[in-house]
Amino acid sequence: MKQWKRSMKGAAVIGLSTTLVFSAGAINGKKGEPGPPDHANGKGEGPKAEEVENVIFMIPDGFSASYATNYRIYKDGEEPIWDDMLTGMIKTDSADNHVTDSAAAGTAMSSGEKTDNGMIGMSPEGESLESILQKSGKEGKATGLVATSTITHATPAVFGASVDNRDDEVSIAPQLIDNVDVLLGGGRNNFLPESEDGNQPEENLIEQAEQDDYSYIETKEELEEAESDKLLGLFAEEEMAPHMERPDEEPSLADMTDGAIDSLSQDEDGFFLMVEGSQIDWAGHAHDAAWAMSDTEAFEKSVEKAIEFAEEDGETLVVIAGDHDTGGMSTGGYDEYKANPEILRDVSATGDKMAAELNDKRSNAAEVLEQYADISPSDKEISRIEEAEDPALEINSIVSEHAYVGWSTSQHSGTDVQLYAYGPSSDLFNGLLDNTDLPKQMAEAMNIDWD
Ligand SMILES: [Zn+2]
């Protein structure tokens, strides 16, 4: 963590010049338009101490401050790896809304442009935008995407595709093959033709990828054995399993991160890799606090892999930022000064799985909660589950109440989210940035022109 401490010192100086530049802007009447982050000012202050060859951009989808706090308590005294990597916060609004979706947030974080919710790698007017991954590829760097959703889902898609509707995963799949060297995640169906129960009208994109020198893999074991610098790993027909329910043959997010780094680091020109903890967001939408914590843990293990590599390599910048908050999670709630997320460690199934274990009359609700959540529900809680329109949501609400994890929406919220960085040039990520600043700062770190 030596490099990190060094960059912290530089950050204090840059922070000071930020204040000066912003107040000068206000005098010139540029209020509300502070311009690009003035870390650019740091440019004239001398050469960069270290070169950045590789960038690993890690996005825990939906992860905001309350997730970080609850997770710290959940870990029971053990400090999460990112706690001493915090450099700032980012604003998350999209072009058409104070509350972004993952498509617009991802587009901002990959292309540096705000767009409307739902758009993938495109401006609101429908113009295709070039991502930091694509710019890195043009510089001869190897490129990769890792996710536990379908690999064609919004957050990975924005780095290698442009479509005007995030649900159009059928159009996203061939673009990813054209633009990205290593693709690891779920969503095999979006690469197979209808004649093989897939979603592509005619094409078999897996066969096409193999003709294009990709090694195609489907299991954790095949990933461990893979040696190619071009990999297409599709480990589930649709999304991969939640971390707490993951079958042995599926690689974990950490396994995929490791595999992607192994493959990409064969390139002498360096690489750009994006890793998404996709399901933290889904857990937030479902108010499933245990799933959120468990998938945050899976994400932390993948960050450990990235930091391990970066530490040894010395020329790798690791940046971590959620794209928005999901669910308006709180630490504590329910009219008490109390938080108890550590009980979530004893939960072994998602609310969806628990609901699926209920019998027709839901008369086994108490047994299900005892078995999978280690909670003995009250009579009132049992009848809430029996009468619920959505039993999974009701189970998740009860578990959240026991953990004192609050929720304010089933959608996203517009709050700022934390920004973390490790390695050379991590001081470029200091302060309150906009989500559109991130790819530009990464380009600057890698000496790639941004126009
Ligand atoms: Zn979401």
Coordinates of C-alpha atoms and ligand atoms in Angstrom, one line a residue, residues 281 285 324 412, ligand 1:
D281 CA -27.7 -4.1 -7.7
H285 CA -33.9 -4.0 -6.1
H324 CA -25.4 4.5 -8.4
H412 CA -32.2 3.4 -7.7
Ligands
ZN1 ZN -30.4 -1.4 -11.0

